[in-house]
Tab-separated table of C-alpha atoms and ligand atoms in Angstrom:
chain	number	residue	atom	x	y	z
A	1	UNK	CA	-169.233	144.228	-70.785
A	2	UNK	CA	-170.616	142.922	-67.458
A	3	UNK	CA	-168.899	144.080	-64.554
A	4	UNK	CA	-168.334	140.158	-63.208
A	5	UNK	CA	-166.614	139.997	-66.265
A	6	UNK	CA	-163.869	142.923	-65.099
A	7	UNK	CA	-160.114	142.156	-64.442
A	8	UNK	CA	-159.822	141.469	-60.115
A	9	UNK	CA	-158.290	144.430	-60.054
A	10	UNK	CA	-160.289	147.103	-61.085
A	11	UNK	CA	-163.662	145.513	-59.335
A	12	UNK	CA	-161.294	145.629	-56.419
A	13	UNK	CA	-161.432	149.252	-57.251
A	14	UNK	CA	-165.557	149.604	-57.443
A	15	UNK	CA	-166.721	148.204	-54.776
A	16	UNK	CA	-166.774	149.409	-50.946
A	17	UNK	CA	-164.330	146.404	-49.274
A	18	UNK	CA	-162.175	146.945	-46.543
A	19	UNK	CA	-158.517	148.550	-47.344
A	20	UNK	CA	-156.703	145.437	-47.362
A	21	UNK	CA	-154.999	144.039	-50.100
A	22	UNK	CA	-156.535	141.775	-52.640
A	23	UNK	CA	-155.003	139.065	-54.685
A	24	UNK	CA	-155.579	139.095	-58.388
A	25	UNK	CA	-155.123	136.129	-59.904
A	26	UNK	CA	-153.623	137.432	-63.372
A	27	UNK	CA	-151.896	140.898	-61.879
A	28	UNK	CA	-151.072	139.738	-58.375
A	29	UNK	CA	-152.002	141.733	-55.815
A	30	UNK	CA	-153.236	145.437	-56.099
A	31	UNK	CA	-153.499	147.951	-53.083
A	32	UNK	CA	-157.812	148.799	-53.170
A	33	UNK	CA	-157.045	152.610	-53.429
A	34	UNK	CA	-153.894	152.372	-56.089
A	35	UNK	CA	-156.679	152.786	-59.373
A	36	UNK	CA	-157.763	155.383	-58.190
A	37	UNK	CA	-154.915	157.039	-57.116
A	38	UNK	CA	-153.442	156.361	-60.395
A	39	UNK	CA	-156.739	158.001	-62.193
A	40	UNK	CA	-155.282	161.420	-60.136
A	41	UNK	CA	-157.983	164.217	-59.347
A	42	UNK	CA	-160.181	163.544	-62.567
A	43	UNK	CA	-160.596	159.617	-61.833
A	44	UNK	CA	-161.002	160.331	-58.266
A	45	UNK	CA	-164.274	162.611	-59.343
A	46	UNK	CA	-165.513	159.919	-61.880
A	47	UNK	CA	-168.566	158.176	-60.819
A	48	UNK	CA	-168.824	154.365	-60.653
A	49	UNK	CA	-171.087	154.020	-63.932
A	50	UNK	CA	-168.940	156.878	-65.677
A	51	UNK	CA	-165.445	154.265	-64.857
A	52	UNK	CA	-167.740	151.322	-65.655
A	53	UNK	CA	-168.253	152.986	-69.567
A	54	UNK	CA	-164.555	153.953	-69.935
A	55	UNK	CA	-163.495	150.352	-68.899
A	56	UNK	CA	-165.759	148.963	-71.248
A	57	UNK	CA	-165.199	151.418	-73.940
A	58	UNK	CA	-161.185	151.177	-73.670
A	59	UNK	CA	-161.600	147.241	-74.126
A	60	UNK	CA	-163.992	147.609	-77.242
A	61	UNK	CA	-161.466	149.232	-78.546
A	62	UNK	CA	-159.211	146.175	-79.561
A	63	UNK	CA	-162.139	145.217	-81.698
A	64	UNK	CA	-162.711	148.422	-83.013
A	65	UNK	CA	-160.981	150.161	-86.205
A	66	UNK	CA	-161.586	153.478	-87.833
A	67	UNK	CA	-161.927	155.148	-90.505
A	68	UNK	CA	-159.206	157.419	-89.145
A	69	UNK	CA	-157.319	153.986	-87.980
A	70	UNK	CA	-157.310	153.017	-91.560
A	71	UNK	CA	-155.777	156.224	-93.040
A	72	UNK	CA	-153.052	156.372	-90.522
A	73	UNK	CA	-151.928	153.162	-91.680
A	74	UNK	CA	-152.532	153.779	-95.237
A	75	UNK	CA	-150.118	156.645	-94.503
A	76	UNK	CA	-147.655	154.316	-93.173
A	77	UNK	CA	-148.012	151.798	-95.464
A	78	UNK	CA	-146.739	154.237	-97.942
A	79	UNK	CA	-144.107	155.667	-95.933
A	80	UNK	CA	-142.679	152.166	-95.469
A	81	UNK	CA	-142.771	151.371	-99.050
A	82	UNK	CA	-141.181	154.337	-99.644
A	83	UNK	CA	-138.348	153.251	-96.591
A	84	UNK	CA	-137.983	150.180	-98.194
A	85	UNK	CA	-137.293	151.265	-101.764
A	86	UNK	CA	-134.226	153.533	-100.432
A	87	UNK	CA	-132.928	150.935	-97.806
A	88	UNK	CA	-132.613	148.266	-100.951
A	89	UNK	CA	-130.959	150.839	-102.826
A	90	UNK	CA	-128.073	151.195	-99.863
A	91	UNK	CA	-127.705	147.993	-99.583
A	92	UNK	CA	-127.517	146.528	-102.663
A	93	UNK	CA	-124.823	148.442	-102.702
A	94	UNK	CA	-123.866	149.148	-99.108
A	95	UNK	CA	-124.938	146.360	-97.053
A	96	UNK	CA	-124.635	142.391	-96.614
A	97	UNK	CA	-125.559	140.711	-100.057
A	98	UNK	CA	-127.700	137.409	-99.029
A	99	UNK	CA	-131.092	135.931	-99.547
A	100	UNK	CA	-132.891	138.050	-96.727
A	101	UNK	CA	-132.496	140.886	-98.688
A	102	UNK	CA	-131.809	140.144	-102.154
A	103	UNK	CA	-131.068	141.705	-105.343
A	104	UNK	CA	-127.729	143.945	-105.571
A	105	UNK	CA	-124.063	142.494	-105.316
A	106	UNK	CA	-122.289	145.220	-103.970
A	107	UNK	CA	-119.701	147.785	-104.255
A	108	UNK	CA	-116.645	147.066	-102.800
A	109	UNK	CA	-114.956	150.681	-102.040
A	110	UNK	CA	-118.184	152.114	-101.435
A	111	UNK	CA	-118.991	149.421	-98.447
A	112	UNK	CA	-115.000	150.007	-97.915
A	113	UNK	CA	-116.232	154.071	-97.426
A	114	UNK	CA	-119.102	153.124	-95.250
A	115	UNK	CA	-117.069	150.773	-93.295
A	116	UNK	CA	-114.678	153.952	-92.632
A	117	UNK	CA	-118.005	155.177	-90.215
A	118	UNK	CA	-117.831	152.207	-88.600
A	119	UNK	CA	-117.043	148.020	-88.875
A	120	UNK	CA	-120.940	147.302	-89.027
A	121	UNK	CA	-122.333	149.664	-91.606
A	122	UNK	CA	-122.847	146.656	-94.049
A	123	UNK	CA	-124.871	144.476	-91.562
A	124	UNK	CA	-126.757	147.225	-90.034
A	125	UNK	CA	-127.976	148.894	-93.347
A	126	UNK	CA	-128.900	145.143	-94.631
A	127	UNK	CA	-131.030	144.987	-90.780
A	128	UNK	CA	-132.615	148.499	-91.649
A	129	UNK	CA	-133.547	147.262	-94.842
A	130	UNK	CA	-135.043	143.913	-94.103
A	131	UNK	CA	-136.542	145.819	-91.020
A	132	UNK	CA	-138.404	148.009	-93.326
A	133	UNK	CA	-138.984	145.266	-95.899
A	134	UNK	CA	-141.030	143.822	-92.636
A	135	UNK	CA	-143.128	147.112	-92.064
A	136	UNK	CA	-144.146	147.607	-95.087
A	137	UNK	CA	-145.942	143.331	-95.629
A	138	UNK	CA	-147.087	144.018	-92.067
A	139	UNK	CA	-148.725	146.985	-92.426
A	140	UNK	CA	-150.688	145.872	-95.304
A	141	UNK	CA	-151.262	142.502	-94.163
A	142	UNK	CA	-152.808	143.794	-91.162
A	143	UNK	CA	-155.278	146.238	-93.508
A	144	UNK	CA	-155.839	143.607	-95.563
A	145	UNK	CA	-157.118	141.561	-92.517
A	146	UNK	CA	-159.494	144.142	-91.259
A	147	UNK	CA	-161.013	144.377	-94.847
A	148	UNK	CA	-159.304	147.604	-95.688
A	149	UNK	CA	-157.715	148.537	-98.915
A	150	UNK	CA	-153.767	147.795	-98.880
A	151	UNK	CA	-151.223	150.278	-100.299
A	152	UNK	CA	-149.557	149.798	-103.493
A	153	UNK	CA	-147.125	152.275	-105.023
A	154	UNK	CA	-145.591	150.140	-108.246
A	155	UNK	CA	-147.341	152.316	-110.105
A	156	UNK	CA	-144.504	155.094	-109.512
A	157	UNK	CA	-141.679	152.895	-110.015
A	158	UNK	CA	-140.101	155.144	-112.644
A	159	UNK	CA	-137.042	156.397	-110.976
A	160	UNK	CA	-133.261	155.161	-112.195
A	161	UNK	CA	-131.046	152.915	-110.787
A	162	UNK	CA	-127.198	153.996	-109.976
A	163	UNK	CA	-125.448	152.842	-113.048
A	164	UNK	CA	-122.774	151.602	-110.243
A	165	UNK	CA	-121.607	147.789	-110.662
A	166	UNK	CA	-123.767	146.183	-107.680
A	167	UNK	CA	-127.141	147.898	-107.779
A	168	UNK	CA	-130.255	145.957	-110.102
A	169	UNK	CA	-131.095	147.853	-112.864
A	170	UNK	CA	-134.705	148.525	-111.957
A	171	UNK	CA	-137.448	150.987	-111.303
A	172	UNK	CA	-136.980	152.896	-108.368
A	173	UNK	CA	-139.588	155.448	-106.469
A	174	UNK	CA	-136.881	157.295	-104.543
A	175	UNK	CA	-133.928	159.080	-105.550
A	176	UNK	CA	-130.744	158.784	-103.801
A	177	UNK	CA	-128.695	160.326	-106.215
A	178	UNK	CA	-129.135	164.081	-105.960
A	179	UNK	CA	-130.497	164.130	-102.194
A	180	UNK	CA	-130.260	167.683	-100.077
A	181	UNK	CA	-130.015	166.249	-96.853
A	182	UNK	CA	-131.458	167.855	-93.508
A	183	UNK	CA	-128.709	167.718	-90.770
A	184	UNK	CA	-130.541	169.719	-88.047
A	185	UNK	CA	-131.429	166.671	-86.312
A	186	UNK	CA	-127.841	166.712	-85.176
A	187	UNK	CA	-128.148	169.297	-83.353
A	188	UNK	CA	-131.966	169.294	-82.359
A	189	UNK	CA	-131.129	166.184	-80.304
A	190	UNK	CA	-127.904	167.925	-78.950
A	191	UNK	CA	-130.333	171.004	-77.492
A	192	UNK	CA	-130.758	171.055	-74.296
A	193	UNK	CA	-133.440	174.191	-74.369
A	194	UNK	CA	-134.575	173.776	-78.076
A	195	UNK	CA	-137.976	171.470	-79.206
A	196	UNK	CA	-139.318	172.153	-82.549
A	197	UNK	CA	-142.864	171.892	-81.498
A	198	UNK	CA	-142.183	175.262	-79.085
A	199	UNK	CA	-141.184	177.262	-82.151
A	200	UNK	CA	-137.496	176.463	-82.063
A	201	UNK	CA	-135.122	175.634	-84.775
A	202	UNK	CA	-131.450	174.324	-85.054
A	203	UNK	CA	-128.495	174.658	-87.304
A	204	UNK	CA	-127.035	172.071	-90.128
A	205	UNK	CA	-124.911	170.191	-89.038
A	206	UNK	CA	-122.905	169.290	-92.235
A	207	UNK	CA	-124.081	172.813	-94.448
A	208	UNK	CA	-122.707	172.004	-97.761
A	209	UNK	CA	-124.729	168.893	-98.110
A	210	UNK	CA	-128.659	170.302	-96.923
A	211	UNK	CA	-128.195	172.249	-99.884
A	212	UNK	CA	-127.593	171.321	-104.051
A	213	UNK	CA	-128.023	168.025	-105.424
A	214	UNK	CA	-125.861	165.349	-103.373
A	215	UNK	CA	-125.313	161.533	-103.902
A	216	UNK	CA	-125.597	158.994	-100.974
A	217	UNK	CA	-124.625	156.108	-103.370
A	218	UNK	CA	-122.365	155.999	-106.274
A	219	UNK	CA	-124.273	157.306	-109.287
A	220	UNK	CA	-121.768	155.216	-111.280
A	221	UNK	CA	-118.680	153.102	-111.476
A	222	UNK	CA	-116.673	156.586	-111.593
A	223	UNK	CA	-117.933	157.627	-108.237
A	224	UNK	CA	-115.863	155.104	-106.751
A	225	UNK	CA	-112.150	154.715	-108.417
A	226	UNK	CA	-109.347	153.698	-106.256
A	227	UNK	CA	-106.731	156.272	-105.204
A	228	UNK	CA	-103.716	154.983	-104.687
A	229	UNK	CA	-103.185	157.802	-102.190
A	230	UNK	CA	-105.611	157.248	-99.483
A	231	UNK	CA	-106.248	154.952	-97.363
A	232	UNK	CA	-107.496	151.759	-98.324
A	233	UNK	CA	-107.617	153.506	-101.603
A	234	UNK	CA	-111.069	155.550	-101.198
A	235	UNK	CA	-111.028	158.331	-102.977
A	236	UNK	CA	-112.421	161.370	-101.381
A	237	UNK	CA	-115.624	161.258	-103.364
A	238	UNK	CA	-116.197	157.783	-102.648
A	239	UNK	CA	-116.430	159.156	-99.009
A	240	UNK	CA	-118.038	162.287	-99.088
A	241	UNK	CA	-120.259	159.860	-101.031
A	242	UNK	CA	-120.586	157.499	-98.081
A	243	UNK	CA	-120.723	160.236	-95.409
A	244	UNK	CA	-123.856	161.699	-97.070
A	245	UNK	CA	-125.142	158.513	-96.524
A	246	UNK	CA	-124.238	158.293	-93.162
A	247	UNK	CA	-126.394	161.394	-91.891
A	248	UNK	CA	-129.004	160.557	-94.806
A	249	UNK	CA	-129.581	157.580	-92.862
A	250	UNK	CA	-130.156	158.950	-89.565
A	251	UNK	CA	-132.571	161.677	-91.407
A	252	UNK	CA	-134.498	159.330	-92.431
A	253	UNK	CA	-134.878	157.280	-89.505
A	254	UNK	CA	-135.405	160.473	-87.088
A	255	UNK	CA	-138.659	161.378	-89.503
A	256	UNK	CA	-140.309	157.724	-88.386
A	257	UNK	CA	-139.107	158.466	-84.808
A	258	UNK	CA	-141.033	161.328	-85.006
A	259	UNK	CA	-144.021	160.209	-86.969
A	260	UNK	CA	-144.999	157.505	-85.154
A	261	UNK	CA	-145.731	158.986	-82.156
A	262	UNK	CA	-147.619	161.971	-83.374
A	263	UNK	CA	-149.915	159.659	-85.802
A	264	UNK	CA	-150.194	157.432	-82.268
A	265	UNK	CA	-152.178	160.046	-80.872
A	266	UNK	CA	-154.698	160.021	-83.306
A	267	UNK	CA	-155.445	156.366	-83.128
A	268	UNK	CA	-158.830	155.103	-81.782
A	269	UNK	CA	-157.877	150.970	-82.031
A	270	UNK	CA	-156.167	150.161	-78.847
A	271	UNK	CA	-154.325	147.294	-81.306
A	272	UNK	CA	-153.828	149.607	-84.017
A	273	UNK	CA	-152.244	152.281	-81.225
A	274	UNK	CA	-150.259	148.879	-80.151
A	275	UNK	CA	-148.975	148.487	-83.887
A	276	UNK	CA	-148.268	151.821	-84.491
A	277	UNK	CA	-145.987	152.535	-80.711
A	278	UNK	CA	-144.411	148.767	-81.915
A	279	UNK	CA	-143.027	149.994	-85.095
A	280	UNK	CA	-141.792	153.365	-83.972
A	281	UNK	CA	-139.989	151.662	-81.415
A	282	UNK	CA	-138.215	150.269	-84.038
A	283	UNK	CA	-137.542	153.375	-86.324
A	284	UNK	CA	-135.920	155.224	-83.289
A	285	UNK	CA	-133.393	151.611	-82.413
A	286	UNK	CA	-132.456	152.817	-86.052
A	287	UNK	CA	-132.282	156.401	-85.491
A	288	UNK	CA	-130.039	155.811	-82.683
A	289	UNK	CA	-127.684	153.636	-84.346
A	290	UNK	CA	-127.298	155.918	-87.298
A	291	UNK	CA	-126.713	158.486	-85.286
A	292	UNK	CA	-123.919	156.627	-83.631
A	293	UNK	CA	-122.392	156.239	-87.065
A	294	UNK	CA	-122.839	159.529	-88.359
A	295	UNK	CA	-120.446	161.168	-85.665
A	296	UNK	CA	-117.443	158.607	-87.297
A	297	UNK	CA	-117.728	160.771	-90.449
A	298	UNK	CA	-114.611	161.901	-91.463
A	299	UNK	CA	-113.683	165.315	-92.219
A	300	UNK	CA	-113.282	166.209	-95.863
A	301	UNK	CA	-113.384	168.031	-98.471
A	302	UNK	CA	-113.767	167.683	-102.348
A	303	UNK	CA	-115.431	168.766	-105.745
A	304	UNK	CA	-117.808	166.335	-106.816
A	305	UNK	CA	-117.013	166.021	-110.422
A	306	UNK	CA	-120.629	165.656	-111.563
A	307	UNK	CA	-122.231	168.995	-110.297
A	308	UNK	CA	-118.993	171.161	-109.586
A	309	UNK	CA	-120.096	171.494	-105.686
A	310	UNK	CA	-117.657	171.340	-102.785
A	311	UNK	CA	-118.914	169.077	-100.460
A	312	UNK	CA	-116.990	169.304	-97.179
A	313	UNK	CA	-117.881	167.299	-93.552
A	314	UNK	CA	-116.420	169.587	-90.915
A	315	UNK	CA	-114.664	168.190	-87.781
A	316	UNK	CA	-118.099	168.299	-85.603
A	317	UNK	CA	-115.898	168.353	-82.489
A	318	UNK	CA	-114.573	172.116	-83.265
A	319	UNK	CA	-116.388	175.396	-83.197
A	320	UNK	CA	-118.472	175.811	-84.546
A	321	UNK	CA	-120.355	172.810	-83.134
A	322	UNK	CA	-118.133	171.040	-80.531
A	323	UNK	CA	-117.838	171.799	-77.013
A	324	UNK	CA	-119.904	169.076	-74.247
A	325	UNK	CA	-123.155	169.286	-76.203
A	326	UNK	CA	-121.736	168.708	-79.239
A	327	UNK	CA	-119.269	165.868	-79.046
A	328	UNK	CA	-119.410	163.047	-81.320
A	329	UNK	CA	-120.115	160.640	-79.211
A	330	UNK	CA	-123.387	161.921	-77.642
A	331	UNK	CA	-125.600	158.716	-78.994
A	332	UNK	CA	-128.566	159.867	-77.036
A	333	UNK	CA	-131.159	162.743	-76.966
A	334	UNK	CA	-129.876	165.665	-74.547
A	335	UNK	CA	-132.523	166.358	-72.280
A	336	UNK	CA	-134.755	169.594	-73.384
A	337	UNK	CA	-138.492	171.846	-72.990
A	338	UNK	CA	-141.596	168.987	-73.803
A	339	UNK	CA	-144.742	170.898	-73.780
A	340	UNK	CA	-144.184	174.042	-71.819
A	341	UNK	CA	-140.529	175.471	-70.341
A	342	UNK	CA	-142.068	175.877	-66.751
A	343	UNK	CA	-141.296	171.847	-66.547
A	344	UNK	CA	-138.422	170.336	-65.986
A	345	UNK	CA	-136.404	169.727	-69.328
A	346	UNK	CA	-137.216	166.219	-70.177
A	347	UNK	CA	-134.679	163.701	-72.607
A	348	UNK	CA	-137.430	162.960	-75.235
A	349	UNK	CA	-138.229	161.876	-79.071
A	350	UNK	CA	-138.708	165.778	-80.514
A	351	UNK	CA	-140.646	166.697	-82.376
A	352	UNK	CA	-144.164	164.680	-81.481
A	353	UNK	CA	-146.860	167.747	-81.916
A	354	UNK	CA	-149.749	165.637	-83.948
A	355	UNK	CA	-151.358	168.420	-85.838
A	356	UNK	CA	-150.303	167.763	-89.821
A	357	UNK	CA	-147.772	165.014	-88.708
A	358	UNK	CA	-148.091	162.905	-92.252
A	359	UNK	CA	-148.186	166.340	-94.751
A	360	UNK	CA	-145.370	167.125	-92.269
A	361	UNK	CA	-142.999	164.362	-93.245
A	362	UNK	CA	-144.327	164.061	-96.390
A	363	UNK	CA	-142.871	167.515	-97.240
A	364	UNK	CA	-139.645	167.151	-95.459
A	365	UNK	CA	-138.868	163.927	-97.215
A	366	UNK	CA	-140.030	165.542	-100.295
A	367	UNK	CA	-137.651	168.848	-99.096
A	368	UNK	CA	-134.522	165.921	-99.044
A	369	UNK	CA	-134.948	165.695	-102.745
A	370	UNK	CA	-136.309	162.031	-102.323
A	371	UNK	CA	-138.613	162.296	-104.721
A	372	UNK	CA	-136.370	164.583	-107.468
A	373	UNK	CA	-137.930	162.918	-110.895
A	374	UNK	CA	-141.405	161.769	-109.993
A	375	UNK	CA	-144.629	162.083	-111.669
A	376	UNK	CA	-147.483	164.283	-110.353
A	377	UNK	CA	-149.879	161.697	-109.893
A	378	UNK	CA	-147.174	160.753	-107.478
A	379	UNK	CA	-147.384	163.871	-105.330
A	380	UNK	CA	-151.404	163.591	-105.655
A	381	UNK	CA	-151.273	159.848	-104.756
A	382	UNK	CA	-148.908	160.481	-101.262
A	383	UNK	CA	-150.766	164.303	-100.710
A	384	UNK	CA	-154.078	162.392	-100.583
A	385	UNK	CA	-153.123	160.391	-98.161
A	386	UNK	CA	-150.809	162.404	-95.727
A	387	UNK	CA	-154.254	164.578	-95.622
A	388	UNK	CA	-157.037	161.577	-95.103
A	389	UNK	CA	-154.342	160.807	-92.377
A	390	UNK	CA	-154.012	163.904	-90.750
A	391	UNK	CA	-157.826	163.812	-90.669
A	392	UNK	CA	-157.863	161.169	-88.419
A	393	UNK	CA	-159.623	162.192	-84.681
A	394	UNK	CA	-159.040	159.583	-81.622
A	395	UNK	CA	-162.499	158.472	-81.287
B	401	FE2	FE1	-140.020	151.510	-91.012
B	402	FE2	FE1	-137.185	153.276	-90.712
């Protein structure tokens, strides 16, 4: 690019005028040292042709895309899919029933269960859903119109539907029927010294349910039988049913939190780093809002019918979680160590290390149970591209 052809600003920046401030007609005005300033001890040593190349070089950028560009959102692509499949599943029988998100009709003391968490749960996991619905079409739309390959996983739509009144009786790709569900996000985000990408780790949460074979929706009409006893009459399957969803939700949703920023740093397309920071934006709104919810859980405990486990949800605001840190309530990230524990702790989206972030979530969804019942050429399919991702370089 011809340096006429620069933004006001940065020529501002290159050439030798007097300290005075000059008026930009698309930034407003811009103090003649502030670039460099802002480029700290490394811009300030940068020659005027080596600033010249990066300027021009960032801005080819938007116009450039990957190989490596290409296989993080073929990654993606997948993942979504993958989103979108469970979100339908919760709320065809979980969520708001209408034509944005077609396909189930309900079931009414399950939603009653979820609604226990909190008023919303219907409309937000019918937002999640559609939400997801929407990253998935975009992602592929967007490969499509760079003249890359899309991502398809029909293929792999073997899995069973919950027998429950409400749900479609079709193929499936993920299992939300026997789910182990990974809790420690609960308290990884309630650390105020602990970051998984320094070496730490955290405790479950909710024990009984990161372990054995769980359901987050009713497997079939007998999951959710009124008893007269309770409340609203929901049984207390039908809500240790619900409450598994609750944190499942969140689980999910902290994984894209995560994965989008570390797959961010391996972008080269200034628009394709644009799509990818978009879109985990999004993931963490969820993961905040499902972490709200989880907290509402209320304490139980029963003997699922179906596998003989005790599934109980503890009272999170006693020992031995509880205490400041640990209160319910807490809806955002404690501050903790990012990068190194000689600087200040930081509130942050943990973990974000890059190196093997797609086999990374790939096997922690696959940990979760999600994919209990598929095919190997399923596992081949998603391994090949978690590692074609992972092998992306920014360029
Ligand atoms: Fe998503
Ligand atoms: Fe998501």
């Amino acid at each position: 690019m011809a340096p006429e052809t620069l933004p006001a600003n940065v020529l501002s920046t290159l050439t030798d005028q007097p300290n005075t401030e000059q008026a930009s007609p698309s930034q407003g005005p811009v103090k003649r040292r502030s670039f460099l300033k802002g480029l700290g001890v490394v811009g300030a040593a940068l020659s005027t042709g080596s600033l010249l190349t990066t300027i021009s070089e960032a801005q080819g950028r938007n116009d450039v895309i990957t190989v490596g560009d290409v296989a993080i959102l073929r990654f993606l692509a997948a993942a979504e899919i993958l989103e979108t499949d469970l979100w339908q599943q919760y709320n065809e029988l979980g969520g708001v029933q209408d034509s944005e998100v077609p396909g189930g009709s309900g079931s009414r003391l399950y939603t009653k269960a979820l609604e226990v968490l909190d008023g919303d749960m219907p409309q937000y996991i019918h937002d999640n859903t559609e939400d997801e619905m929407t990253h998935e079409l975009f992602i592929n739309a967007y490969l499509v119109s760079r003249g890359a390959e899309p991502v398809s996983l029909e293929q792999f739509r073997n899995l069973p539907s919950s027998q429950a009144t409400g749900a479609q009786q079709i193929g499936r790709l993920t299992n939300l029927m026997q789910l182990s569900v990974d809790t420690t996000w609960f308290t990884r985000y309630r650390s105020r010294t602990g970051n998984p990408d320094l070496g730490d780790t955290f405790p479950q949460a909710i024990p009984s349910i990161a372990m054995g074979q769980h359901p987050a929706i009713p497997r079939s009409d007998a999951d959710v039988q009124p008893d007269p006893s309770k409340p609203h009459h929901i049984s207390d399957l039908t809500q240790a049913i619900a409450n598994t969803a609750g944190f499942h939700f969140a689980t999910i949703e902290q994984g894209g939190s995560s994965l989008y920023p570390m797959l961010a740093q391996r972008t080269t397309s200034l628009e394709v780093l644009r799509i990818v920071l978009s879109i985990g934006g999004t993931e963490i709104c969820h993961f905040q809002t499902w972490s709200d919810k989880a907290g509402n859980a209320p304490h139980l405990s029963v003997v699922d019918p179906v596998t003989g486990l005790t599934v109980t949800f503890p009272d999170l605001n006693s020992p031995p979680l509880g205490g400041e840190d640990f209160q319910t309530n807490l809806i955002m990230p404690e501050p903790t160590a990012f990068l190194s524990r000689k600087l200040p702790v930081c509130s942050i989206i943990r973990p974000t290390a890059t190196k093997g972030a797609a086999m990374g979530a790939l096997k922690a969804l696959t940990a979760d149970d999600l994919f209990i019942g598929q095919s190997p050429d399923f596992f081949k399919f998603m391994r090949t591209l978690a590692i074609e991702a992972d092998l992306a370089v920014r360029q």
